[in-house]
Every structure is written in C-alpha cells, then in structure tokens.
Amino acid sequence: MNEGVGETSYANNSLLQKKVITLTKPITVSAMTDLYSTLSPTKICIADLGCSSGPNTLFVVSELIKTVVRLHKKLGQQNESPEFLVLLNDLPGNDFNTIFKSLLPNFQENLRQELGHGFGHCFVTAAPGSFYGRLFPSQTLHFVHSSYSLQWLSQVPERLEENKGNIYMASTSPPNVLEAYFNQFQKDFSYFLKCRGEELMTGGRMVLTFLGRKSDDPSSKEGCYIWELMALALNDMVTEGLIEEEKLNSFNIPQYTPSPAEIKSVVERDGSFIINRLEVSKVNWDAYENEICYSSEITKDRGYNVAKLMRAVAEPLLASHFGKSIIDEMFRRYREIVADRMAKERTEFFNVVVSMTKRV
C-alpha cells in the first residue's frame, strides 16, 4: 500500500474498504457478542491482521470494544469491563508510524467519552510480520479479524510464463495459470488457518473478509475485470514502446479472489474451525457512489475515483517492477479505460465473509 497521508496514499483512498467493513459489521459484532456471552473473559486479546494505516485501522477494533462494554453493562455487571489488548498486524513496511502518531492519541479518549464509566483499560501495540506464519504465542488470542487482506498471496505463483499479456488471471489465461493461482491460495490459506488455530484459544472467534467472487469460475469478471483493464493500459504502452514487452510478460499480481466454496473447502480440510456464517456481498467499484456528503466534483469522475483506489493499492508493486517513471501515465490511461467501462456496464467488487469458531 502507498504510505503516508498524501493524495495517492492508502490512508486517503480507502473509503471503499471502510464501506466493506461497515457492510460486514453485523457479522463481526455478532461474533464478538457470542464470544463474550460464552467465555466471559476478564481480558480480551484482539488481533487485526492486515491492518494497513489510515482511518480504517482502528474502526473495527473500536466497534468490537464497544460491543463488549455495552454487553457488560447490559448484563448488570458493576465492575469495570474486561481489559483489552489490541494487536495491529501488517508487514514490517506498513506505515505504523502514521497509526501511532495520528490515530492512537484520540482512540482511547473517544472510547471513554462514548462509553463513559465502566470502560476499563485498552492497550494497543504493533505486531509486524506476515500472517502467513506464526505471529503470537499459543492459545493467547480471543478474536481475530481481517478485512480485504487475505486475497493477497504470500508470493506470485510459479509457472505463469504462459500468461503473456495479462497481469492476473484473465479470460485469456490458460488453465495451468488458473491452477497455479488456486494452488498458491490453498497453500497460503491452509497455513494461515494452521497458525491461527494454534494462536486462538478454544472457543475463540475469527471473522475474515476476502475480496472474492460468487462465481465458480476463477477467471470470471467478478474477480478479474479490474486487473484486466489495467492490463489493457499496460499493453497500450507496450505497443507504443513505453514499456518493454518482456517486462509486461514477467509481471503478475500476487492475489487470488476466492469463491465461498473454495474458502469452505480449505477450512473444512484444516479442521480447526467451525464455520458459523459464510456470506457474499457486493459494492460498486466507485466508493463515492451515492455518497451525498461529497462534492459533485469528486463524485462525477468515477474513473478517477477507481484509478486512485487502485493506485493506492498497486503502485508499490508496479513501481518496483516497471519503475516510477511510468506510473502517472499508466494510471491516466487506466482512468480513461475504467471510466469508459463504468459508463457502459455495472461494475462491482464481491466480498466473501466467513465467521468461525475455534473447535474444542
């Protein structure tokens, strides 16, 4: 993700991710309610995996804490609410400094003002590292949350040499490319579940939201179209000699947008968790759609809005492979292509959310 708080930063271009978090909030709140009602812990350890930086970082954690404190009061308990330990995880290159400088100072104060008497202590710390590996001691977590992170793979799949002209799975990708992507997803998600199964205590909850798809076809538009349009912009630049063809053919996005059936299959094979809910929802590519609080200047250029969203997410990958010099021109072309397609058809992201309980 793009660091900092500038115009192209992830912090200033993550409204869509917040919409998804809000959309799945009832599932997350329900899972925490069930956890507290069942276990009644005096200390609650919450891990947010792939927290990134910006205004969304502490949004879910805040809602989870509010849920517990309000339930604590509703049950008539006079003592302070449980103590909370919040573990914010992302890769070491994440902009943790922005989180702790800009967001954390007001976090606890806002909670105290809203929740009033009875709100106990809350400790927040960073836990840098890949969630495709162990991050925490055994049996220490009560609740794990992750949103729009687990579609990112630990690495670009191997054997993608035949995926020429594409930067991700596409309608023109040969079957072995689709298989390579799926195999990498299975490997990564299986290891993720194994690690979280060791770190969560019995009865602990986990809510995961993937950028995914509803279709069984991994190359369907539901998961691939946004990248196919970016590939069009890059191919145009190859044709004009602005990018080397070899450079394009060796670039692939390390992502996999899974279906509910694929997620269910991996969870059941692992055996550490019981699936409580598995649902699909969708949001428009343009996060500003129907947002009346934003000016018409922001909302009318839908291609620009989507290009900014994708730039905040993909620029580091593109710049490291192609160089920074092509970025502005590539996203200018991408903006035009996206705007043209959005004017002709409905474009949506699909979200797959799964809520689980750690088995006894």
Tab-separated table of C-alpha atoms in Angstrom:
chain	number	residue	atom	x	y	z
A	1	MET	CA	0.000	0.000	0.000
A	2	ASN	CA	1.086	3.594	-0.520
A	3	GLU	CA	2.382	5.084	2.720
A	4	GLY	CA	1.844	8.488	4.291
A	5	VAL	CA	-1.165	10.771	4.118
A	6	GLY	CA	-0.773	12.355	0.665
A	7	GLU	CA	-3.150	12.460	-2.300
A	8	THR	CA	-2.236	8.968	-3.534
A	9	SER	CA	-1.799	7.399	-0.079
A	10	TYR	CA	-3.820	4.415	1.052
A	11	ALA	CA	-4.962	6.446	4.077
A	12	ASN	CA	-6.739	8.933	1.798
A	13	ASN	CA	-8.062	6.363	-0.665
A	14	SER	CA	-9.638	3.641	1.441
A	15	LEU	CA	-13.300	4.676	1.546
A	16	LEU	CA	-14.291	1.505	-0.298
A	17	GLN	CA	-12.552	-0.651	2.310
A	18	LYS	CA	-14.458	1.212	5.033
A	19	LYS	CA	-17.726	0.557	3.193
A	20	VAL	CA	-16.933	-3.151	3.165
A	21	ILE	CA	-16.089	-3.115	6.884
A	22	THR	CA	-19.389	-1.339	7.592
A	23	LEU	CA	-21.279	-3.798	5.396
A	24	THR	CA	-19.878	-6.774	7.323
A	25	LYS	CA	-20.118	-5.102	10.755
A	26	PRO	CA	-23.249	-7.062	11.843
A	27	ILE	CA	-21.366	-10.344	11.355
A	28	THR	CA	-18.316	-9.090	13.265
A	29	VAL	CA	-20.388	-7.698	16.134
A	30	SER	CA	-22.429	-10.921	16.332
A	31	ALA	CA	-19.235	-12.994	16.584
A	32	MET	CA	-17.871	-10.846	19.427
A	33	THR	CA	-21.233	-10.948	21.222
A	34	ASP	CA	-21.236	-14.747	21.056
A	35	LEU	CA	-17.623	-14.866	22.266
A	36	TYR	CA	-18.213	-12.691	25.331
A	37	SER	CA	-21.513	-14.338	26.178
A	38	THR	CA	-19.924	-17.777	26.023
A	39	LEU	CA	-16.485	-17.262	27.562
A	40	SER	CA	-16.937	-14.109	29.735
A	41	PRO	CA	-13.188	-13.374	29.756
A	42	THR	CA	-11.748	-10.727	32.089
A	43	LYS	CA	-9.093	-9.914	29.484
A	44	ILE	CA	-9.753	-9.900	25.731
A	45	CYS	CA	-6.982	-10.089	23.155
A	46	ILE	CA	-7.960	-8.888	19.660
A	47	ALA	CA	-5.728	-9.201	16.587
A	48	ASP	CA	-6.432	-7.251	13.403
A	49	LEU	CA	-4.429	-8.842	10.602
A	50	GLY	CA	-3.517	-6.713	7.590
A	51	CYS	CA	-4.496	-3.528	9.436
A	52	SER	CA	-2.703	-1.183	6.995
A	53	SER	CA	-2.790	2.508	8.012
A	54	GLY	CA	-5.309	5.313	7.853
A	55	PRO	CA	-8.757	5.994	9.307
A	56	ASN	CA	-9.982	2.400	8.935
A	57	THR	CA	-7.213	0.908	11.087
A	58	LEU	CA	-8.903	1.207	14.486
A	59	PHE	CA	-12.502	1.298	13.218
A	60	VAL	CA	-13.244	-2.419	13.647
A	61	VAL	CA	-11.398	-2.625	16.957
A	62	SER	CA	-13.424	0.300	18.273
A	63	GLU	CA	-16.702	-1.413	17.334
A	64	LEU	CA	-15.618	-4.672	18.981
A	65	ILE	CA	-14.681	-2.920	22.221
A	66	LYS	CA	-17.979	-1.011	22.265
A	67	THR	CA	-19.848	-4.280	21.772
A	68	VAL	CA	-18.188	-5.879	24.810
A	69	VAL	CA	-18.550	-2.865	27.115
A	70	ARG	CA	-22.225	-2.400	26.271
A	71	LEU	CA	-22.932	-6.088	26.756
A	72	HIS	CA	-21.001	-5.987	30.045
A	73	LYS	CA	-23.299	-3.192	31.279
A	74	LYS	CA	-26.423	-4.870	29.922
A	75	LEU	CA	-25.625	-7.971	31.951
A	76	GLY	CA	-25.655	-5.791	35.059
A	77	GLN	CA	-22.003	-6.235	35.941
A	78	GLN	CA	-20.834	-3.358	38.186
A	79	ASN	CA	-17.088	-3.828	37.876
A	80	GLU	CA	-15.013	-2.390	35.053
A	81	SER	CA	-15.261	-4.017	31.660
A	82	PRO	CA	-12.594	-6.512	30.606
A	83	GLU	CA	-9.136	-5.205	29.780
A	84	PHE	CA	-8.364	-5.160	26.066
A	85	LEU	CA	-5.114	-5.916	24.284
A	86	VAL	CA	-5.218	-4.874	20.630
A	87	LEU	CA	-2.580	-6.292	18.280
A	88	LEU	CA	-2.281	-4.474	14.952
A	89	ASN	CA	-0.555	-6.609	12.356
A	90	ASP	CA	0.762	-5.939	8.883
A	91	LEU	CA	4.018	-6.397	7.007
A	92	PRO	CA	7.049	-4.593	8.506
A	93	GLY	CA	6.915	-1.999	5.710
A	94	ASN	CA	3.448	-0.863	6.795
A	95	ASP	CA	3.168	2.773	7.891
A	96	PHE	CA	2.789	2.044	11.607
A	97	ASN	CA	4.193	5.483	12.440
A	98	THR	CA	1.122	7.168	10.952
A	99	ILE	CA	-1.136	4.929	13.042
A	100	PHE	CA	0.552	5.732	16.336
A	101	LYS	CA	1.141	9.422	15.627
A	102	SER	CA	-2.163	10.371	14.019
A	103	LEU	CA	-4.787	7.871	15.165
A	104	LEU	CA	-3.926	6.363	18.520
A	105	PRO	CA	-3.830	9.543	20.666
A	106	ASN	CA	-7.582	10.116	20.231
A	107	PHE	CA	-8.602	6.456	20.120
A	108	GLN	CA	-8.910	5.732	23.845
A	109	GLU	CA	-10.210	9.205	24.685
A	110	ASN	CA	-13.029	8.835	22.163
A	111	LEU	CA	-13.936	5.444	23.617
A	112	ARG	CA	-14.010	6.847	27.154
A	113	GLN	CA	-16.232	9.725	26.130
A	114	GLU	CA	-18.660	7.476	24.307
A	115	LEU	CA	-18.744	4.571	26.758
A	116	GLY	CA	-18.393	6.516	29.994
A	117	HIS	CA	-17.964	4.895	33.393
A	118	GLY	CA	-17.135	1.219	33.321
A	119	PHE	CA	-14.750	1.230	30.391
A	120	GLY	CA	-11.521	-0.416	31.534
A	121	HIS	CA	-8.033	-0.358	30.154
A	122	CYS	CA	-7.101	-0.807	26.490
A	123	PHE	CA	-3.544	-1.468	25.323
A	124	VAL	CA	-2.581	-1.176	21.661
A	125	THR	CA	0.606	-2.485	20.107
A	126	ALA	CA	2.054	-3.256	16.673
A	127	ALA	CA	2.809	-6.811	15.594
A	128	PRO	CA	4.752	-6.548	12.319
A	129	GLY	CA	5.167	-9.689	10.217
A	130	SER	CA	3.457	-11.861	7.643
A	131	PHE	CA	0.220	-13.508	8.722
A	132	TYR	CA	1.324	-16.467	6.604
A	133	GLY	CA	3.260	-17.630	9.641
A	134	ARG	CA	3.075	-17.583	13.445
A	135	LEU	CA	2.719	-14.121	14.967
A	136	PHE	CA	1.597	-14.711	18.565
A	137	PRO	CA	2.081	-17.244	21.401
A	138	SER	CA	-0.135	-20.310	21.546
A	139	GLN	CA	-3.653	-20.009	22.964
A	140	THR	CA	-3.455	-16.224	23.547
A	141	LEU	CA	-5.975	-14.702	21.119
A	142	HIS	CA	-9.697	-14.364	21.718
A	143	PHE	CA	-10.684	-12.697	18.467
A	144	VAL	CA	-9.057	-12.402	15.026
A	145	HIS	CA	-10.292	-10.002	12.374
A	146	SER	CA	-9.053	-9.416	8.839
A	147	SER	CA	-10.678	-7.471	6.019
A	148	TYR	CA	-9.530	-7.212	2.399
A	149	SER	CA	-6.127	-8.703	3.185
A	150	LEU	CA	-6.282	-12.456	2.691
A	151	GLN	CA	-6.826	-12.226	-1.065
A	152	TRP	CA	-3.163	-11.188	-1.183
A	153	LEU	CA	-0.911	-14.209	-1.609
A	154	SER	CA	2.430	-14.770	0.076
A	155	GLN	CA	4.099	-14.716	-3.341
A	156	VAL	CA	3.409	-14.663	-7.064
A	157	PRO	CA	2.507	-18.238	-8.081
A	158	GLU	CA	5.091	-20.192	-10.062
A	159	ARG	CA	4.728	-21.343	-13.669
A	160	LEU	CA	2.971	-18.270	-15.062
A	161	GLU	CA	5.143	-17.984	-18.179
A	162	GLU	CA	2.159	-18.647	-20.463
A	163	ASN	CA	0.141	-15.758	-19.004
A	164	LYS	CA	1.515	-13.348	-21.588
A	165	GLY	CA	-0.239	-10.019	-21.977
A	166	ASN	CA	-2.055	-10.489	-18.658
A	167	ILE	CA	-1.079	-9.351	-15.185
A	168	TYR	CA	-3.504	-11.595	-13.300
A	169	MET	CA	-5.952	-14.374	-14.060
A	170	ALA	CA	-7.997	-13.404	-17.093
A	171	SER	CA	-10.460	-14.822	-19.600
A	172	THR	CA	-7.471	-15.456	-21.911
A	173	SER	CA	-5.322	-17.168	-19.263
A	174	PRO	CA	-4.542	-20.851	-19.959
A	175	PRO	CA	-5.853	-23.467	-17.473
A	176	ASN	CA	-2.435	-24.084	-15.902
A	177	VAL	CA	-2.237	-20.403	-14.872
A	178	LEU	CA	-5.611	-20.600	-13.109
A	179	GLU	CA	-4.470	-23.802	-11.420
A	180	ALA	CA	-1.208	-22.207	-10.263
A	181	TYR	CA	-3.090	-19.311	-8.667
A	182	PHE	CA	-5.572	-21.631	-6.961
A	183	ASN	CA	-2.821	-23.903	-5.631
A	184	GLN	CA	-0.979	-20.940	-4.146
A	185	PHE	CA	-4.177	-19.732	-2.476
A	186	GLN	CA	-4.850	-23.176	-0.996
A	187	LYS	CA	-1.307	-23.419	0.322
A	188	ASP	CA	-1.342	-19.934	1.848
A	189	PHE	CA	-4.819	-20.062	3.371
A	190	SER	CA	-4.207	-23.537	4.795
A	191	TYR	CA	-1.073	-22.321	6.549
A	192	PHE	CA	-2.887	-19.200	7.768
A	193	LEU	CA	-5.570	-21.386	9.376
A	194	LYS	CA	-2.959	-23.680	10.924
A	195	CYS	CA	-1.191	-20.713	12.540
A	196	ARG	CA	-4.362	-19.055	13.791
A	197	GLY	CA	-5.596	-22.403	15.072
A	198	GLU	CA	-2.542	-22.528	17.331
A	199	GLU	CA	-2.785	-18.899	18.446
A	200	LEU	CA	-6.535	-18.722	19.184
A	201	MET	CA	-7.818	-20.209	22.403
A	202	THR	CA	-10.600	-22.784	22.327
A	203	GLY	CA	-13.907	-21.042	21.610
A	204	GLY	CA	-12.142	-18.022	20.114
A	205	ARG	CA	-13.694	-16.342	17.080
A	206	MET	CA	-12.345	-15.308	13.713
A	207	VAL	CA	-14.037	-13.129	11.065
A	208	LEU	CA	-12.347	-12.852	7.661
A	209	THR	CA	-13.479	-10.779	4.684
A	210	PHE	CA	-11.961	-11.505	1.283
A	211	LEU	CA	-12.156	-9.611	-1.944
A	212	GLY	CA	-13.617	-12.585	-3.763
A	213	ARG	CA	-16.227	-13.740	-6.219
A	214	LYS	CA	-19.578	-15.522	-6.293
A	215	SER	CA	-18.901	-17.495	-9.466
A	216	ASP	CA	-17.141	-20.868	-9.512
A	217	ASP	CA	-15.075	-19.654	-12.470
A	218	PRO	CA	-11.788	-18.124	-11.200
A	219	SER	CA	-11.352	-16.156	-14.437
A	220	SER	CA	-14.820	-14.580	-14.312
A	221	LYS	CA	-15.229	-10.802	-14.393
A	222	GLU	CA	-16.286	-10.851	-10.726
A	223	GLY	CA	-12.706	-11.216	-9.563
A	224	CYS	CA	-10.521	-10.374	-12.558
A	225	TYR	CA	-12.035	-7.497	-14.513
A	226	ILE	CA	-10.408	-4.672	-12.546
A	227	TRP	CA	-6.956	-6.112	-13.331
A	228	GLU	CA	-7.814	-6.938	-16.943
A	229	LEU	CA	-8.488	-3.245	-17.554
A	230	MET	CA	-5.153	-2.337	-16.014
A	231	ALA	CA	-3.509	-4.866	-18.331
A	232	LEU	CA	-5.125	-3.059	-21.277
A	233	ALA	CA	-3.435	0.199	-20.261
A	234	LEU	CA	-0.081	-1.539	-19.898
A	235	ASN	CA	-0.438	-3.319	-23.247
A	236	ASP	CA	-1.174	0.021	-24.941
A	237	MET	CA	2.069	1.353	-23.501
A	238	VAL	CA	3.928	-1.707	-24.800
A	239	THR	CA	2.527	-1.067	-28.281
A	240	GLU	CA	3.795	2.497	-28.135
A	241	GLY	CA	7.221	1.452	-26.923
A	242	LEU	CA	6.840	2.984	-23.460
A	243	ILE	CA	7.161	-0.389	-21.720
A	244	GLU	CA	9.186	-3.422	-22.795
A	245	GLU	CA	7.012	-6.397	-23.720
A	246	GLU	CA	9.239	-8.712	-21.704
A	247	LYS	CA	8.679	-6.538	-18.647
A	248	LEU	CA	4.904	-6.858	-19.011
A	249	ASN	CA	5.011	-10.611	-19.594
A	250	SER	CA	7.035	-11.145	-16.403
A	251	PHE	CA	4.650	-9.161	-14.194
A	252	ASN	CA	1.787	-10.845	-12.321
A	253	ILE	CA	-0.294	-9.691	-9.363
A	254	PRO	CA	0.058	-11.878	-6.204
A	255	GLN	CA	-3.650	-12.063	-5.467
A	256	TYR	CA	-6.443	-14.633	-5.562
A	257	THR	CA	-10.148	-13.785	-5.262
A	258	PRO	CA	-11.717	-16.966	-3.840
A	259	SER	CA	-15.294	-18.219	-4.012
A	260	PRO	CA	-17.286	-19.244	-0.903
A	261	ALA	CA	-16.956	-22.891	-1.909
A	262	GLU	CA	-13.157	-22.643	-2.110
A	263	ILE	CA	-12.939	-20.996	1.299
A	264	LYS	CA	-15.264	-23.586	2.848
A	265	SER	CA	-13.238	-26.439	1.366
A	266	VAL	CA	-9.941	-25.226	2.853
A	267	VAL	CA	-11.496	-24.523	6.269
A	268	GLU	CA	-13.094	-27.974	6.440
A	269	ARG	CA	-9.884	-29.666	5.340
A	270	ASP	CA	-7.932	-27.873	8.076
A	271	GLY	CA	-10.450	-28.930	10.709
A	272	SER	CA	-9.545	-26.365	13.381
A	273	PHE	CA	-12.650	-24.206	12.957
A	274	ILE	CA	-16.417	-24.437	12.772
A	275	ILE	CA	-17.974	-22.156	10.152
A	276	ASN	CA	-20.822	-20.137	11.659
A	277	ARG	CA	-21.583	-17.876	8.695
A	278	LEU	CA	-20.375	-17.707	5.108
A	279	GLU	CA	-21.873	-14.915	3.031
A	280	VAL	CA	-21.340	-12.891	-0.155
A	281	SER	CA	-21.997	-9.177	-0.593
A	282	LYS	CA	-21.021	-6.607	-3.200
A	283	VAL	CA	-20.039	-2.945	-3.529
A	284	ASN	CA	-19.675	-0.688	-6.550
A	285	TRP	CA	-16.138	-0.055	-7.804
A	286	ASP	CA	-16.707	3.650	-7.177
A	287	ALA	CA	-16.722	4.114	-3.417
A	288	TYR	CA	-18.261	7.569	-3.802
A	289	GLU	CA	-21.423	6.247	-5.441
A	290	ASN	CA	-24.459	7.540	-3.516
A	291	GLU	CA	-22.220	9.446	-1.094
A	292	ILE	CA	-24.155	12.697	-0.733
A	293	CYS	CA	-21.613	14.153	1.698
A	294	TYR	CA	-19.021	14.520	-1.073
A	295	SER	CA	-18.944	17.302	-3.647
A	296	SER	CA	-20.155	16.734	-7.195
A	297	GLU	CA	-16.593	17.340	-8.398
A	298	ILE	CA	-15.464	14.231	-6.517
A	299	THR	CA	-18.403	12.019	-7.377
A	300	LYS	CA	-18.785	12.766	-11.091
A	301	ASP	CA	-15.389	11.423	-12.286
A	302	ARG	CA	-15.905	7.763	-11.473
A	303	GLY	CA	-12.894	6.594	-13.459
A	304	TYR	CA	-10.672	8.934	-11.455
A	305	ASN	CA	-12.070	7.623	-8.168
A	306	VAL	CA	-11.397	3.991	-9.077
A	307	ALA	CA	-7.953	4.762	-10.502
A	308	LYS	CA	-6.989	6.484	-7.243
A	309	LEU	CA	-8.212	3.494	-5.224
A	310	MET	CA	-6.208	1.064	-7.333
A	311	ARG	CA	-3.132	3.307	-7.360
A	312	ALA	CA	-3.086	3.411	-3.561
A	313	VAL	CA	-3.126	-0.395	-3.526
A	314	ALA	CA	-0.973	-1.341	-6.525
A	315	GLU	CA	1.530	1.471	-7.071
A	316	PRO	CA	4.331	-0.083	-4.964
A	317	LEU	CA	4.090	-3.339	-6.963
A	318	LEU	CA	4.037	-1.542	-10.321
A	319	ALA	CA	6.817	0.902	-9.447
A	320	SER	CA	9.161	-1.808	-8.206
A	321	HIS	CA	8.756	-3.767	-11.462
A	322	PHE	CA	8.346	-1.121	-14.170
A	323	GLY	CA	9.934	1.888	-12.458
A	324	LYS	CA	8.298	5.038	-11.110
A	325	SER	CA	8.533	6.898	-14.417
A	326	ILE	CA	5.547	5.080	-15.990
A	327	ILE	CA	3.147	5.379	-13.056
A	328	ASP	CA	1.425	8.693	-13.819
A	329	GLU	CA	0.922	7.874	-17.499
A	330	MET	CA	-0.273	4.333	-16.810
A	331	PHE	CA	-2.915	5.489	-14.342
A	332	ARG	CA	-4.021	8.290	-16.676
A	333	ARG	CA	-4.776	5.668	-19.334
A	334	TYR	CA	-6.286	3.317	-16.783
A	335	ARG	CA	-8.613	6.068	-15.580
A	336	GLU	CA	-9.959	6.578	-19.104
A	337	ILE	CA	-10.466	2.845	-19.718
A	338	VAL	CA	-12.248	2.350	-16.385
A	339	ALA	CA	-14.484	5.399	-16.922
A	340	ASP	CA	-15.497	4.086	-20.354
A	341	ARG	CA	-16.415	0.639	-18.997
A	342	MET	CA	-18.266	2.021	-15.978
A	343	ALA	CA	-20.396	4.166	-18.294
A	344	LYS	CA	-21.490	1.055	-20.199
A	345	GLU	CA	-21.933	-1.611	-17.515
A	346	ARG	CA	-22.360	-2.133	-13.778
A	347	THR	CA	-19.022	-2.802	-12.133
A	348	GLU	CA	-18.881	-4.359	-8.671
A	349	PHE	CA	-16.489	-5.942	-6.215
A	350	PHE	CA	-17.666	-9.116	-4.476
A	351	ASN	CA	-16.904	-9.709	-0.811
A	352	VAL	CA	-16.835	-13.123	0.836
A	353	VAL	CA	-17.019	-13.049	4.643
A	354	VAL	CA	-16.602	-16.097	6.863
A	355	SER	CA	-17.202	-16.181	10.625
A	356	MET	CA	-15.689	-19.099	12.519
A	357	THR	CA	-15.221	-20.569	15.998
A	358	LYS	CA	-12.092	-22.417	17.162
A	359	ARG	CA	-13.004	-26.034	17.846
A	360	VAL	CA	-12.625	-27.677	21.227
